[in-house]
Short mmCIF file of C-alpha atoms in Angstrom, two decimals:
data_model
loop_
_atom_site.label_atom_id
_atom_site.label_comp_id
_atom_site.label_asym_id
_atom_site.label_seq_id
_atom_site.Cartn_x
_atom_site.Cartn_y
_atom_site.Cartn_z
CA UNK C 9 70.45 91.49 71.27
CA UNK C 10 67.16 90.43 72.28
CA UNK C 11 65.57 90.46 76.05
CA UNK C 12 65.86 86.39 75.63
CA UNK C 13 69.48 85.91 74.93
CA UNK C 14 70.38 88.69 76.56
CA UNK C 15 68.95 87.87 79.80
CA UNK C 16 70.48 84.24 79.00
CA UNK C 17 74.09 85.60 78.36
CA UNK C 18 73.02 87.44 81.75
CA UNK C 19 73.09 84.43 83.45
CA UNK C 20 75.76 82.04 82.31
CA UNK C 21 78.63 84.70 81.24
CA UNK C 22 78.28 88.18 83.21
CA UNK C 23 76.64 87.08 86.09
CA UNK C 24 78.28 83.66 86.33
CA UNK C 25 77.50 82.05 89.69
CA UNK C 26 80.83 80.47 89.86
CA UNK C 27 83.58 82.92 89.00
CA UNK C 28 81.20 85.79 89.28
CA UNK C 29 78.58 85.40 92.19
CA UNK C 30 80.88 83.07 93.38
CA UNK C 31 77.72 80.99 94.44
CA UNK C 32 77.36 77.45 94.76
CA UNK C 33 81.25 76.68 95.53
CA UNK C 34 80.46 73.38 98.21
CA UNK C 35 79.45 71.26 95.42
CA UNK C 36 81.93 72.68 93.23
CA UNK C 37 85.08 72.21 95.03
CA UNK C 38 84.28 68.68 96.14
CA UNK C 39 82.58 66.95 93.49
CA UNK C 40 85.01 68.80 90.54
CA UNK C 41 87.67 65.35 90.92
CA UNK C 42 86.81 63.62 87.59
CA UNK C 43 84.96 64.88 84.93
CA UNK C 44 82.18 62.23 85.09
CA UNK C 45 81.49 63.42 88.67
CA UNK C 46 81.36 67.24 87.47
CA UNK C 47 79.09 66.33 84.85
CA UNK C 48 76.71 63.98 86.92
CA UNK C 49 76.38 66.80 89.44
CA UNK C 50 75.58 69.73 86.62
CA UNK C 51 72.79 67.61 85.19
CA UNK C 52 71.33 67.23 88.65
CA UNK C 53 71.93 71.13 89.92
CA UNK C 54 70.00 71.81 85.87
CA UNK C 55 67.05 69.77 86.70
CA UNK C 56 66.78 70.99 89.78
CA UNK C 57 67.93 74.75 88.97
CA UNK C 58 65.26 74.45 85.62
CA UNK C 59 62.53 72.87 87.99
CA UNK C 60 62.46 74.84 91.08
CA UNK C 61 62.75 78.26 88.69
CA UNK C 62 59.99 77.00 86.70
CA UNK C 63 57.54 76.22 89.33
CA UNK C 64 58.16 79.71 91.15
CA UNK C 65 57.62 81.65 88.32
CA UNK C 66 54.32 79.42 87.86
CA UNK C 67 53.11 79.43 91.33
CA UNK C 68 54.41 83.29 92.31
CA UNK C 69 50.86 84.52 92.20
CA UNK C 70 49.90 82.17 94.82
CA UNK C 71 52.96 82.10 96.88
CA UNK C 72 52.20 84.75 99.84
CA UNK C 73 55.42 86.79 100.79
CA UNK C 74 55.45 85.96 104.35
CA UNK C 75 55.59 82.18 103.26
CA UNK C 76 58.12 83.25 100.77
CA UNK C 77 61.10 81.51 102.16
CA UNK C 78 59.65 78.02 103.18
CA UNK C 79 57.66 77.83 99.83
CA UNK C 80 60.90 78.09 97.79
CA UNK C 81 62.82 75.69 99.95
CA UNK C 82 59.91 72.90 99.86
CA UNK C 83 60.04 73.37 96.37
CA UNK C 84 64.11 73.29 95.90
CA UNK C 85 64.16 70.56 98.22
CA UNK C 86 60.77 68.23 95.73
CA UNK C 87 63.37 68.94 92.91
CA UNK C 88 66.15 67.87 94.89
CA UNK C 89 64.59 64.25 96.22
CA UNK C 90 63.42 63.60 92.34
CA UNK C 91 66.86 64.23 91.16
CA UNK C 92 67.82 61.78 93.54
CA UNK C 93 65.34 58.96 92.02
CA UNK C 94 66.22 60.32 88.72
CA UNK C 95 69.90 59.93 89.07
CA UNK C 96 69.10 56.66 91.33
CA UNK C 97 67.33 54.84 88.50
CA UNK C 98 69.53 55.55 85.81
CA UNK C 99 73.12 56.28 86.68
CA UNK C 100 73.41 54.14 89.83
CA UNK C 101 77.06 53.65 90.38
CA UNK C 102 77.36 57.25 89.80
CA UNK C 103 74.52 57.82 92.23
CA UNK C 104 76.85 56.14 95.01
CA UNK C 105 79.88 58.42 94.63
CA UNK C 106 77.94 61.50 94.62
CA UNK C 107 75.00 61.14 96.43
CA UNK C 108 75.52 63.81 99.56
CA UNK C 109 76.24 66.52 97.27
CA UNK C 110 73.25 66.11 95.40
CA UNK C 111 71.20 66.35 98.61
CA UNK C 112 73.12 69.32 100.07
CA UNK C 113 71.84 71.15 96.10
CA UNK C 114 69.04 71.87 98.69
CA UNK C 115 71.00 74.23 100.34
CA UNK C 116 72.32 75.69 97.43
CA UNK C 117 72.62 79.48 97.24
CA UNK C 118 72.89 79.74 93.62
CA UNK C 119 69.07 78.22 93.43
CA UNK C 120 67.72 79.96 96.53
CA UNK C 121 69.18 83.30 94.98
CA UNK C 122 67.70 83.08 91.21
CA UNK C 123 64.32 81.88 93.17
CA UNK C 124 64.67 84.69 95.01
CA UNK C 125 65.51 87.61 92.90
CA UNK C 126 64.64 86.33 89.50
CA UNK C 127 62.33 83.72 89.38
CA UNK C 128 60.00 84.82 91.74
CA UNK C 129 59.52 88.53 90.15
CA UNK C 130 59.41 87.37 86.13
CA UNK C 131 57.59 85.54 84.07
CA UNK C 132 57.83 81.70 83.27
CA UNK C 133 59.71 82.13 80.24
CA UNK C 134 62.31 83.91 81.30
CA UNK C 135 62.72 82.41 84.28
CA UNK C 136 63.28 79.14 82.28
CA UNK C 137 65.85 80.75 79.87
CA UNK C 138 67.59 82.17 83.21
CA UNK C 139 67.66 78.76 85.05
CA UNK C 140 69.11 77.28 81.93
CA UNK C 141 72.09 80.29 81.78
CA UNK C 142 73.06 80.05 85.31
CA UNK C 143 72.89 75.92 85.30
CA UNK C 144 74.82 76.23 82.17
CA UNK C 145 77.78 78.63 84.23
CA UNK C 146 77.81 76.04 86.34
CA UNK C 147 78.22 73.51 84.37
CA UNK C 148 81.03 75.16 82.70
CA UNK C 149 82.50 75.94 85.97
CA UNK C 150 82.18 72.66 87.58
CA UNK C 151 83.23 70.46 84.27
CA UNK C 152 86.27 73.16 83.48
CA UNK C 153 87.44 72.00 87.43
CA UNK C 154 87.16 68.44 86.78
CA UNK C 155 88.82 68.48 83.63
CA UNK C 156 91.33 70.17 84.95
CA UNK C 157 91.51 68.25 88.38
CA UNK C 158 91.32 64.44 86.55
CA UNK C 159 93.89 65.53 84.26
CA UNK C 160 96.79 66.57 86.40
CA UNK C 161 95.50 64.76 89.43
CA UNK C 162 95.04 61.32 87.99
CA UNK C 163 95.92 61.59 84.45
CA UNK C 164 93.34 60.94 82.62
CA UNK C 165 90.12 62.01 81.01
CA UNK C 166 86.59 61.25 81.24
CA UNK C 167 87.12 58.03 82.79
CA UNK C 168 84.20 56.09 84.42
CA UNK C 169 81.68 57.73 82.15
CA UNK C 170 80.19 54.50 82.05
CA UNK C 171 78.39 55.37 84.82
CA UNK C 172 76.86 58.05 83.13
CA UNK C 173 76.33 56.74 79.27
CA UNK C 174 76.77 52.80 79.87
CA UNK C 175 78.85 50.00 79.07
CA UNK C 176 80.54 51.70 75.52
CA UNK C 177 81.59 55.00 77.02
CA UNK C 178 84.49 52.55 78.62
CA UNK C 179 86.10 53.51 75.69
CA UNK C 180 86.14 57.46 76.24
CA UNK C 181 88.98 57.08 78.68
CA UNK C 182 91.57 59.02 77.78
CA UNK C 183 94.95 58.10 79.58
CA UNK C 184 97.43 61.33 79.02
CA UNK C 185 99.80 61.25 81.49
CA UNK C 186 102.02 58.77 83.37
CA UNK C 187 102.35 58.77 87.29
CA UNK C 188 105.63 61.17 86.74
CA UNK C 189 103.15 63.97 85.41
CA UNK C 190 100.62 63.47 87.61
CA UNK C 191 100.17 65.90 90.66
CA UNK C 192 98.37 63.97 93.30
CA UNK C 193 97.60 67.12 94.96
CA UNK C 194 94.98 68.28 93.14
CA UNK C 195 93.02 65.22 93.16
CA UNK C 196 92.68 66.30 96.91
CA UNK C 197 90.74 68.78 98.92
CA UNK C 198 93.16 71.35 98.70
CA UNK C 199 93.65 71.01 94.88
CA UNK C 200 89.94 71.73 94.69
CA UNK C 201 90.80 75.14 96.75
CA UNK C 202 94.11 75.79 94.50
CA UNK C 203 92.58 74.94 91.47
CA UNK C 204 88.98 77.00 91.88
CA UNK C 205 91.25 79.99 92.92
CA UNK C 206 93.24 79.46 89.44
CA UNK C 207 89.73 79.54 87.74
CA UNK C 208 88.31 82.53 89.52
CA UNK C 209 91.44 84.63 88.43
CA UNK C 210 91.57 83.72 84.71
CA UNK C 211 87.99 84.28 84.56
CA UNK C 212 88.70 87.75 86.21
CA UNK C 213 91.87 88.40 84.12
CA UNK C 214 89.57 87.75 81.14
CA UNK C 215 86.68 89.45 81.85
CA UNK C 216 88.61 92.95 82.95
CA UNK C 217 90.74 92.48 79.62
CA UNK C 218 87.29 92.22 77.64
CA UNK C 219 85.89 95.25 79.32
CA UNK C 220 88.93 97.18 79.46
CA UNK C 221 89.56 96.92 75.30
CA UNK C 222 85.68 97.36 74.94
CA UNK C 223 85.96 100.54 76.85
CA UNK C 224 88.81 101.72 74.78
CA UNK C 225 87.04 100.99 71.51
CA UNK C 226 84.01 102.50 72.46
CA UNK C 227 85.37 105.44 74.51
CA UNK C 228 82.20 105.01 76.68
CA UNK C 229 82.15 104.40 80.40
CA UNK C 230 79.39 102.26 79.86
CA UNK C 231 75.75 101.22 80.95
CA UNK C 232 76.91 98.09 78.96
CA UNK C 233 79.95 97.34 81.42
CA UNK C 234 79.52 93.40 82.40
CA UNK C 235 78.78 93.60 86.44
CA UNK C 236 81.28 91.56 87.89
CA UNK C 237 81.44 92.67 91.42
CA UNK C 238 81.73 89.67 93.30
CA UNK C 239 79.31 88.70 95.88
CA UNK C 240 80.03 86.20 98.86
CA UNK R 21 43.10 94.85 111.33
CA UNK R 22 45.37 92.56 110.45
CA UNK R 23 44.83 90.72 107.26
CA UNK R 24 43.37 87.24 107.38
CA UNK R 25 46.50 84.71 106.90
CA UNK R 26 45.63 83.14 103.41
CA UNK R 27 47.11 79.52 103.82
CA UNK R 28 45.43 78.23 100.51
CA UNK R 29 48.89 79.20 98.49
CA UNK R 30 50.93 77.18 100.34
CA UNK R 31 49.03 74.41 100.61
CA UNK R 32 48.92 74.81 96.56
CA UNK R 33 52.60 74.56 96.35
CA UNK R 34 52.54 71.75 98.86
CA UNK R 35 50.15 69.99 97.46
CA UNK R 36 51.96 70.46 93.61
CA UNK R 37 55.33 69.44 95.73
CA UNK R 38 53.79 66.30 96.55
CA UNK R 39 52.58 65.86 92.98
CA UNK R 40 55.73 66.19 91.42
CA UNK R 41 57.41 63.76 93.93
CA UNK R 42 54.79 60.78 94.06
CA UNK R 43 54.96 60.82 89.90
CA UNK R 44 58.79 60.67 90.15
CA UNK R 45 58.58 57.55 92.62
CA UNK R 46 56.34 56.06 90.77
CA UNK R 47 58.36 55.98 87.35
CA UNK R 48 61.32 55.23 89.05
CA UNK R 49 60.81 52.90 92.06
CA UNK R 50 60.88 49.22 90.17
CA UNK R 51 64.67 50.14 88.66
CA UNK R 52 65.80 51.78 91.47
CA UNK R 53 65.18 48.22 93.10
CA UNK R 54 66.34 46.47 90.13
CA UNK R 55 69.38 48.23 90.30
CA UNK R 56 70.56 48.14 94.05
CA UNK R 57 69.85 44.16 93.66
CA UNK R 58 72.23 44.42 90.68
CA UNK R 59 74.66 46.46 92.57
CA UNK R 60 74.57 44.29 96.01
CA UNK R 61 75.19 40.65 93.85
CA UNK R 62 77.77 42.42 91.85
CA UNK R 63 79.35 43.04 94.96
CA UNK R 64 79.08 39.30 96.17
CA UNK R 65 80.41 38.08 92.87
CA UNK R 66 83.48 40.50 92.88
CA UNK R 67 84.36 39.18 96.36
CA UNK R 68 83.69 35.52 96.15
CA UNK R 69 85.47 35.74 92.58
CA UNK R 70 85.97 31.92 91.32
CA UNK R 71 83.80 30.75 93.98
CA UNK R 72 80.85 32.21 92.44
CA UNK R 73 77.42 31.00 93.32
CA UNK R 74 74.71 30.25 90.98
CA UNK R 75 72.60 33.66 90.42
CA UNK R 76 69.33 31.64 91.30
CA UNK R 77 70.98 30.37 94.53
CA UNK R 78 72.56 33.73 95.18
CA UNK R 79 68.78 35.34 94.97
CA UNK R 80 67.80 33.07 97.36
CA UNK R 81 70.63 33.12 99.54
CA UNK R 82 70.05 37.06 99.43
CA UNK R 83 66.81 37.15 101.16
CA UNK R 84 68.33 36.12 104.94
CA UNK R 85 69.29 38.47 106.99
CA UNK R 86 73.05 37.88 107.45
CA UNK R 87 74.74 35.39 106.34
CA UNK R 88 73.85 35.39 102.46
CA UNK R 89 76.39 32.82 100.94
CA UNK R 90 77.53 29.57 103.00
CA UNK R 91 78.94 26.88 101.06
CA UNK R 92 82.38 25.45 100.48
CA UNK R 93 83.50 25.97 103.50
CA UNK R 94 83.10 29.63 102.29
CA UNK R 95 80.73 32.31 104.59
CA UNK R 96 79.69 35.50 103.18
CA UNK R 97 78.00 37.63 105.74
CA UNK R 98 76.45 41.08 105.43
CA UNK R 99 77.69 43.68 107.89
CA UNK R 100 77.41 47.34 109.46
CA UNK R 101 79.43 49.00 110.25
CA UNK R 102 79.03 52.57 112.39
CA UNK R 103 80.79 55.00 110.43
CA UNK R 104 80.99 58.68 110.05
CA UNK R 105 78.11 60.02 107.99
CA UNK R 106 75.75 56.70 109.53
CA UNK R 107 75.82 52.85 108.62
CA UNK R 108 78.29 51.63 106.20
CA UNK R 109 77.05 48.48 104.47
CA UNK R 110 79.58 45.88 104.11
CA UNK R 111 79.93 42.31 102.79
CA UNK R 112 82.62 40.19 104.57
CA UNK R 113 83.58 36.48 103.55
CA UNK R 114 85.74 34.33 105.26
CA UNK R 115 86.88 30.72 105.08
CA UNK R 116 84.89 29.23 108.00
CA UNK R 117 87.37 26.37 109.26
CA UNK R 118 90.29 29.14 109.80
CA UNK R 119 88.44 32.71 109.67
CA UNK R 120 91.14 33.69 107.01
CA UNK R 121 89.27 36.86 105.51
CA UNK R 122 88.68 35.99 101.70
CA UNK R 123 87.35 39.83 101.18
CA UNK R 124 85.59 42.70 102.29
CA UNK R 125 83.45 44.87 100.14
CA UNK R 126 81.47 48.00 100.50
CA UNK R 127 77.88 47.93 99.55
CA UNK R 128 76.45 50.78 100.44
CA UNK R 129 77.53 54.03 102.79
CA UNK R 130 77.46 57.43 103.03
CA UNK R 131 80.43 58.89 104.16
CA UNK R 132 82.01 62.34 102.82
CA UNK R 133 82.78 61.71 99.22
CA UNK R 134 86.45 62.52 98.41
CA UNK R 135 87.62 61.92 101.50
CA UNK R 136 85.53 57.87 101.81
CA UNK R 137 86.40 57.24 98.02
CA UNK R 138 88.95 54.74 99.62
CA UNK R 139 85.69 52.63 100.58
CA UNK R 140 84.84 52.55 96.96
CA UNK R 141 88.03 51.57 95.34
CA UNK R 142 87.62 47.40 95.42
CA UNK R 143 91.28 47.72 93.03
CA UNK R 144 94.66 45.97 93.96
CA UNK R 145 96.09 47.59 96.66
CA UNK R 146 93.16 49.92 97.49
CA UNK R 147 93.08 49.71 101.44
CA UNK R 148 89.85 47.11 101.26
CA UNK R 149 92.55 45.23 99.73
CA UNK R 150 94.33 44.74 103.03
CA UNK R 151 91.66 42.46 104.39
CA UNK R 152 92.00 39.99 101.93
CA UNK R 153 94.09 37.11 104.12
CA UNK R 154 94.37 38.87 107.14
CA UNK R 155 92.88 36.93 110.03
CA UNK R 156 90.50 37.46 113.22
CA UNK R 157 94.10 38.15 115.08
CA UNK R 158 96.01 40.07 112.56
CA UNK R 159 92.93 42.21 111.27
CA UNK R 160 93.67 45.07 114.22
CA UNK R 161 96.89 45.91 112.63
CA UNK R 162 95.82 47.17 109.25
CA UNK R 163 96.45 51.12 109.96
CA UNK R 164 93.34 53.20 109.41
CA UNK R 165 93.21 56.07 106.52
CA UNK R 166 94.42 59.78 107.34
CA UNK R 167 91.55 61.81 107.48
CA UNK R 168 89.27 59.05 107.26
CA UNK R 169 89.85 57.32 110.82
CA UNK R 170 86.28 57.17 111.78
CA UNK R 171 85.21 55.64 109.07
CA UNK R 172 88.16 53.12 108.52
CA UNK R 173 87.94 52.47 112.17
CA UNK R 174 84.39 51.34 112.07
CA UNK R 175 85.08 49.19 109.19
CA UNK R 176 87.78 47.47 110.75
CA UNK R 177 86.05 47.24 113.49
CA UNK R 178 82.60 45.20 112.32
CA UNK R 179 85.22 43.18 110.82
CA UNK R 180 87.21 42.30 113.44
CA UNK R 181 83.53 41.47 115.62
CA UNK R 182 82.08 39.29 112.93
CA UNK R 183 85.43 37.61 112.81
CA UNK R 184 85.37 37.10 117.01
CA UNK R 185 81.45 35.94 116.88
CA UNK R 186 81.92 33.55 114.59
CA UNK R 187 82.96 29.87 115.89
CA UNK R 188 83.65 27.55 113.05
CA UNK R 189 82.21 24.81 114.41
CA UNK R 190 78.89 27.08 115.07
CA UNK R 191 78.27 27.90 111.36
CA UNK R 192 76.34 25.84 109.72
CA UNK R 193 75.99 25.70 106.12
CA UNK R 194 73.43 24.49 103.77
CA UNK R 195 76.23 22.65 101.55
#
């Protein structure tokens, strides 16, 4: 594997910021109700997640380490306000149901933290392929949440993405189940709670079965082992 | 000896901060207007349905402060209301001889999403549907939303005050 994908496999799969780092869960439990709201909020936390990486790794020469901290956030926070305009000008009505949670990706630890420890210490490159891994976790995180949350919560699928692709994604809507099937629950707050729990331990089912039959094959307690202690 | 504090890298990043964001406003400013105009006269149209204004007139009638539709016997006023998270935009209109509600929409607010989506939903029997025909007297009996009192509260609220200040034979309308 090369130093590129691995670092990008890194990012998204071992070191996931959802399941793994467990990073970045605000956002995720309360925007992950419909799948055009999950996706709406990836693209932003990308742009901003790609941008803010980007810059640091550009700028790290010049940032000095006792203005470490405020230089990051300034930064985080210009990539926040353009996402803003960005998703202002050209996803409006999606704009409205969202908009607090793409102002509070500001204060998102999943950012802060790849400023922090990777961005600021590597070169632009690689900090670009590692924004685009962890945004990508995320993504998968936050869309495999909605999915799951609009399904058995309201029923349907990708409904509204209108307001992310215009007038002919109307037709995307996918109704699957009638209001018999439907569990209102997890359209609410504590669905978001019930279902990210559900998430976190298939992903960690998963990932120990993974290691645990590559151990066996191998016979090697190894260097390779994917490090999924989780951090809070 | 301490080290002189070099300030010229943060000014760098400051300065490249407010780079970035002045190019972004720049490109994006004229449909970012375009599109809350769009989004406000949608609004009006949805709640003044068949009674629907001209979109010339309605561009006009936009640009005064309050009251932006007043004809027919019809008032369409815009409102705030105090909620939560700050002001929740609102557009009210009411027949003006009996201040029977005709329907209240929500512009513009920004409340906690999830728990405010009720402010969004315009649908049949969505709560903003329990305005429509209510009147000045029977407006404070519409229950407010679990979880969401402060914000329901406040809407019923402006309501109910732009209901009380209005005198029928005060309003005067262009048509």
């Amino acid at each position: 594997m090369s130093h590129g994908t691995q670092i990008f496999s890194n990012a998204w799969l071992h070191n996931n910021p959802a399941w793994i780092q467990l990073l970045g869960l605000c956002p995720l439990l309360a925007v992950s109700t419909s799948v055009v709201n999950a996706l709406g909020l990836s693209l932003a936390t990308a742009l901003v997640m790609v941008g803010a990486s980007s810059s640091i790794a550009m700028l790290r020469r010049w940032i000095p380490d006792f203005a470490r901290l405020p230089c990051f956030v300034l930064i985080i926070a210009t990539f926040t306000t353009a996402a803003m305009l960005l998703l202002q000008a050209f996803a409006f009505e999606l704009y409205l149901s969202i908009a607090l949670f793409v102002q509070i990706i500001v204060t998102n630890c999943m950012i802060l933290s790849r400023a922090e420890s990777f961005a600021s210490r590597q070169s632009l490159g690689t900090s670009v392929i590692d924004a685009l891994g962890t945004a990508l976790g995320f993504a998968i995180a936050l869309l495999l949440l909605g999915a799951f949350r609009e399904l058995l919560g309201s029923g349907t699928l990708f409904a509204g993405m209108s307001q992310l692709f215009g007038p002919s994604a109307q037709a995307w809507q996918l109704d699957l189940l009638t209001e018999d099937w439907q569990i209102r629950l997890l359209s609410l707050p504590p669905g978001a709670f019930l279902s990210a729990g559900l998430l976190l331990a298939g992903a960690n089912a998963l990932i120990n079965r993974i290691s645990r039959s590559s151990t066996e094959q191998t016979e090697s307690a190894g260097d390779d082992a994917p490090q999924n202690q989780g951090q809070t | 000896m301490a080290e002189r504090t070099n300030l010229l890298g943060p000014v760098l990043v400051a300065a490249f901060c407010a780079l970035v964001l002045s190019i972004t406003h720049l490109t994006t400013a004229g449909q970012i207007a375009d599109n809350q105009r769009a989004h406000d006269q949608r609004a009006l149209r949805d709640l003044l349905g068949e009674t629907l204004p001209d979109t010339a007139l309605l561009a006009e009638a936009w640009q005064d402060d309050q009251i932006v539709w007043c004809a027919q016997r019809i008032v369409a006023a815009r409102l705030q209301a105090d909620g939560y998270a700050g002001p929740i935009e609102l557009l009210l209109a009411w027949r003006s001889d009996r201040t029977e509600i005709i329907g209240v929409s929500v512009v513009r607010h920004l409340e906690t999403p999830g728990i405010a989506d009720f402010l969004n939903d315009h649908q049949q029997g969505s709560w903003l549907e329990e305005f429509r025909t209510s009147t000045a007297t029977t407006v404070g009996r519409i229950d407010a939303v679990t979880g969401a009192t402060i914000s329901s509260n406040a809407v019923r609220q402006a309501v109910a005050q732009a209901l009380q200040l209005s005198d029928p034979a005060n309003t005067r309308c262009r048509s």
